[in-house]
Coordinates of N, CA, C and O in Angstrom, one line a residue:
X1 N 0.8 -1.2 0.0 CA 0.0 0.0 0.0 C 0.9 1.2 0.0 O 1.0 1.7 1.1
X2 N 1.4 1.8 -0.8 CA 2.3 2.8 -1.1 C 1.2 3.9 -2.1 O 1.2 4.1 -3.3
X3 N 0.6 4.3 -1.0 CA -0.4 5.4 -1.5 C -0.1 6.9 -1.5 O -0.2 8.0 -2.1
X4 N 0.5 6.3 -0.1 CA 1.1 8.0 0.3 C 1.5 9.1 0.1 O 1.2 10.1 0.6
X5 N 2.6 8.7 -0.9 CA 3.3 9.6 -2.2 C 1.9 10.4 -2.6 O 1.5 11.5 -2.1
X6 N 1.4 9.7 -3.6 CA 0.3 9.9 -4.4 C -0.7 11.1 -3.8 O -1.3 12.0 -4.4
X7 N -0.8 10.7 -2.4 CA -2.2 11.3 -1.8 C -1.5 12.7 -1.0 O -2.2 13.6 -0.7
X8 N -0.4 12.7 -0.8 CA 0.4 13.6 -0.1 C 0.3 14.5 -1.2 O -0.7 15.2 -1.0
X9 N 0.9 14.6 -2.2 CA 1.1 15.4 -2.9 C -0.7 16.4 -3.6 O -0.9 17.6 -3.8
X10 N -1.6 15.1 -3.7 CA -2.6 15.8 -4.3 C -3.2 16.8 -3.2 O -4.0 17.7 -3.5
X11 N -2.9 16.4 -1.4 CA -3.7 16.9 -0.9 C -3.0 18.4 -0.7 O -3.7 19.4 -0.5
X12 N -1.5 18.5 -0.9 CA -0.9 19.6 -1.2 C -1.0 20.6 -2.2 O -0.9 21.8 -2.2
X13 N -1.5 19.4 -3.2 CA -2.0 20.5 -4.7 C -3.5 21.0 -4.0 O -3.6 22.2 -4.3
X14 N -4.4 20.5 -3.5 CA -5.6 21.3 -3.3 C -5.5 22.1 -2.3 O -6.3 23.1 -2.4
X15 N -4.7 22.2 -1.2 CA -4.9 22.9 -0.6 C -4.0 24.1 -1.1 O -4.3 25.1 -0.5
X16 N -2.8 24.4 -2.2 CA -2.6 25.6 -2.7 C -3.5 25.5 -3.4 O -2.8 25.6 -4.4
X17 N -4.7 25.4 -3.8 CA -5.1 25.4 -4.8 C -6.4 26.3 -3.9 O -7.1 27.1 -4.5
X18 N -6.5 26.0 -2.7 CA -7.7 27.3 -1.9 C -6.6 28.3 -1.9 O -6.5 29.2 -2.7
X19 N -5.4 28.3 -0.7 CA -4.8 29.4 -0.6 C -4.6 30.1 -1.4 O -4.6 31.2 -1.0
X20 N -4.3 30.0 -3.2 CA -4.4 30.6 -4.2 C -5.8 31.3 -4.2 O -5.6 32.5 -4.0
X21 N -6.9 31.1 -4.4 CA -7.9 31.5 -4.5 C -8.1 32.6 -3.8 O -8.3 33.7 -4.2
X22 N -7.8 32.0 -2.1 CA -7.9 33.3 -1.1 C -7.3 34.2 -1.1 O -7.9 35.4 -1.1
X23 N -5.7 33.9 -1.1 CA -5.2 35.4 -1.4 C -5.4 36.0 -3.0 O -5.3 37.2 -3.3
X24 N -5.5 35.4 -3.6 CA -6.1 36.3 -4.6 C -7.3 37.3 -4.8 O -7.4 38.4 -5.3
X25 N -8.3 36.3 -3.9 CA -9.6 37.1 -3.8 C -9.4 38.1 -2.4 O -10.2 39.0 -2.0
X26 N -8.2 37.8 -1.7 CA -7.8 39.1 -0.9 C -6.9 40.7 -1.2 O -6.9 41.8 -0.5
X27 N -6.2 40.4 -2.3 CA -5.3 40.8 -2.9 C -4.0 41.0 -2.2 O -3.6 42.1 -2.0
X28 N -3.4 40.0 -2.0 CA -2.3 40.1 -1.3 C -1.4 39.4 -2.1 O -1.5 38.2 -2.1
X29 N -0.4 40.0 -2.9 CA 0.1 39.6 -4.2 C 1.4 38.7 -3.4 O 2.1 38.0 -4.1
X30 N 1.7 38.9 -2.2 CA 3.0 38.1 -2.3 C 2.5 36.8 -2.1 O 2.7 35.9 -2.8
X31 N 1.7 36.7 -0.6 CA 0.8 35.2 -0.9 C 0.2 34.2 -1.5 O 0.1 33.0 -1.4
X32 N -0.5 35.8 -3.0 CA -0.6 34.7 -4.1 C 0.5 34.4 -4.8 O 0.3 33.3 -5.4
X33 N 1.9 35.2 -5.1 CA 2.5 34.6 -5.9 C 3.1 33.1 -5.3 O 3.1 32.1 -6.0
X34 N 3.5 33.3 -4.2 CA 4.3 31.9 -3.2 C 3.3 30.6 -4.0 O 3.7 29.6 -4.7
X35 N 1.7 31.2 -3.7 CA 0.4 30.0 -3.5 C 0.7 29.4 -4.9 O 1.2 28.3 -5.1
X36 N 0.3 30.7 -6.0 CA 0.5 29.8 -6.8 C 1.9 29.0 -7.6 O 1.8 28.0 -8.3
X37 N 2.6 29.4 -7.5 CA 3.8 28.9 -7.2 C 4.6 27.5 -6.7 O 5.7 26.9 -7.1
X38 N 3.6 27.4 -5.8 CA 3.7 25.8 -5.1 C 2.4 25.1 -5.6 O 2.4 23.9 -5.6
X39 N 1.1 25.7 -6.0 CA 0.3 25.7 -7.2 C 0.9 24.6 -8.5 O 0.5 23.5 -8.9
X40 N 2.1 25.4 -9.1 CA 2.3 24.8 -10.3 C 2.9 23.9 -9.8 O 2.3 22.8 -9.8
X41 N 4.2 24.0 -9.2 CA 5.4 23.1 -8.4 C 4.5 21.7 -8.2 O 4.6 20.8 -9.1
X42 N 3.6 21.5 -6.7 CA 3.0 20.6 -6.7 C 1.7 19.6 -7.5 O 1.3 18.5 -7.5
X43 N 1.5 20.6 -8.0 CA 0.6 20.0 -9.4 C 0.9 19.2 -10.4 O 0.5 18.1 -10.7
X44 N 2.3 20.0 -11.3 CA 3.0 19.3 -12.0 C 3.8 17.9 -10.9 O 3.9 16.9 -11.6
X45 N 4.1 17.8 -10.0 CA 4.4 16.4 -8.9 C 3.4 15.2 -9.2 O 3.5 14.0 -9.7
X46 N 2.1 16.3 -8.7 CA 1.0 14.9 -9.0 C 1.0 14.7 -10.0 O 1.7 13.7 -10.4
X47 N 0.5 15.4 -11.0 CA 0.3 15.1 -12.4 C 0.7 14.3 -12.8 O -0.1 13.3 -13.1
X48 N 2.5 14.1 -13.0 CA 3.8 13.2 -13.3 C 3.9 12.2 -12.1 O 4.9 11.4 -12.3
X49 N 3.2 12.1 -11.1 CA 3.5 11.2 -10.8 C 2.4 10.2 -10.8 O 2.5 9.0 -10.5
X50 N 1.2 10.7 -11.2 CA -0.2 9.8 -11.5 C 0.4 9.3 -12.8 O 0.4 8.1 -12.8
X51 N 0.7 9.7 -13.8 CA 1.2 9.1 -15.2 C 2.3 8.4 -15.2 O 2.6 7.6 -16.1
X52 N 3.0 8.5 -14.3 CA 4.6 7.5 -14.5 C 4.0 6.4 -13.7 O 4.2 5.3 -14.2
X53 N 3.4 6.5 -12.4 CA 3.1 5.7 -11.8 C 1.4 4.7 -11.4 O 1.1 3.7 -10.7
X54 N 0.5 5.5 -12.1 CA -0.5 5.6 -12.2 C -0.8 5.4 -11.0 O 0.1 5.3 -10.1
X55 N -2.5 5.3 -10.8 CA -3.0 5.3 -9.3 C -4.0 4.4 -8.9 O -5.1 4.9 -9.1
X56 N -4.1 3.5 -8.6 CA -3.0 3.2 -7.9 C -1.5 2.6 -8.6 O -1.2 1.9 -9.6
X57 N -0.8 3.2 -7.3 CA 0.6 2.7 -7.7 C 1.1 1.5 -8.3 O 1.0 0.6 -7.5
X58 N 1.5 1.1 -9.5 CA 1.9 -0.3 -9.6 C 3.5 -0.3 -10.0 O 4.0 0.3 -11.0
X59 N 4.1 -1.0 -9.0 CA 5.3 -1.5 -9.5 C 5.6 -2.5 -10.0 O 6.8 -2.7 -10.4

């Protein structure tokens, strides 16, 4: 059961994925830039790592 990877990362991509939202809809430009930032960072993680590894994981 080597899920963890997988689920770590997506739950990282959703939650920049509010704090983007919020500081944006607050306008506090340095917060959003960080947000989305770790936005793309961890997104492209999952993304690449659902496709190399698909989900569930198979080795």
């Amino acid at each position: 059961m080597k899920y963890g990877l997988v689920v770590i990362f997506v739950l990282v991509t959703l939650l920049s994925l509010y704090s983007s939202y919020k500081t944006l809809k607050e306008k506090n430009m340095l917060g959003a830039s960080l947000s989305v930032a770790t936005l793309v960072v961890f997104g492209w993680f999952t993304i690449m790592t659902i496709i190399k590894n698909g989900y569930p994981p198979t080795h």
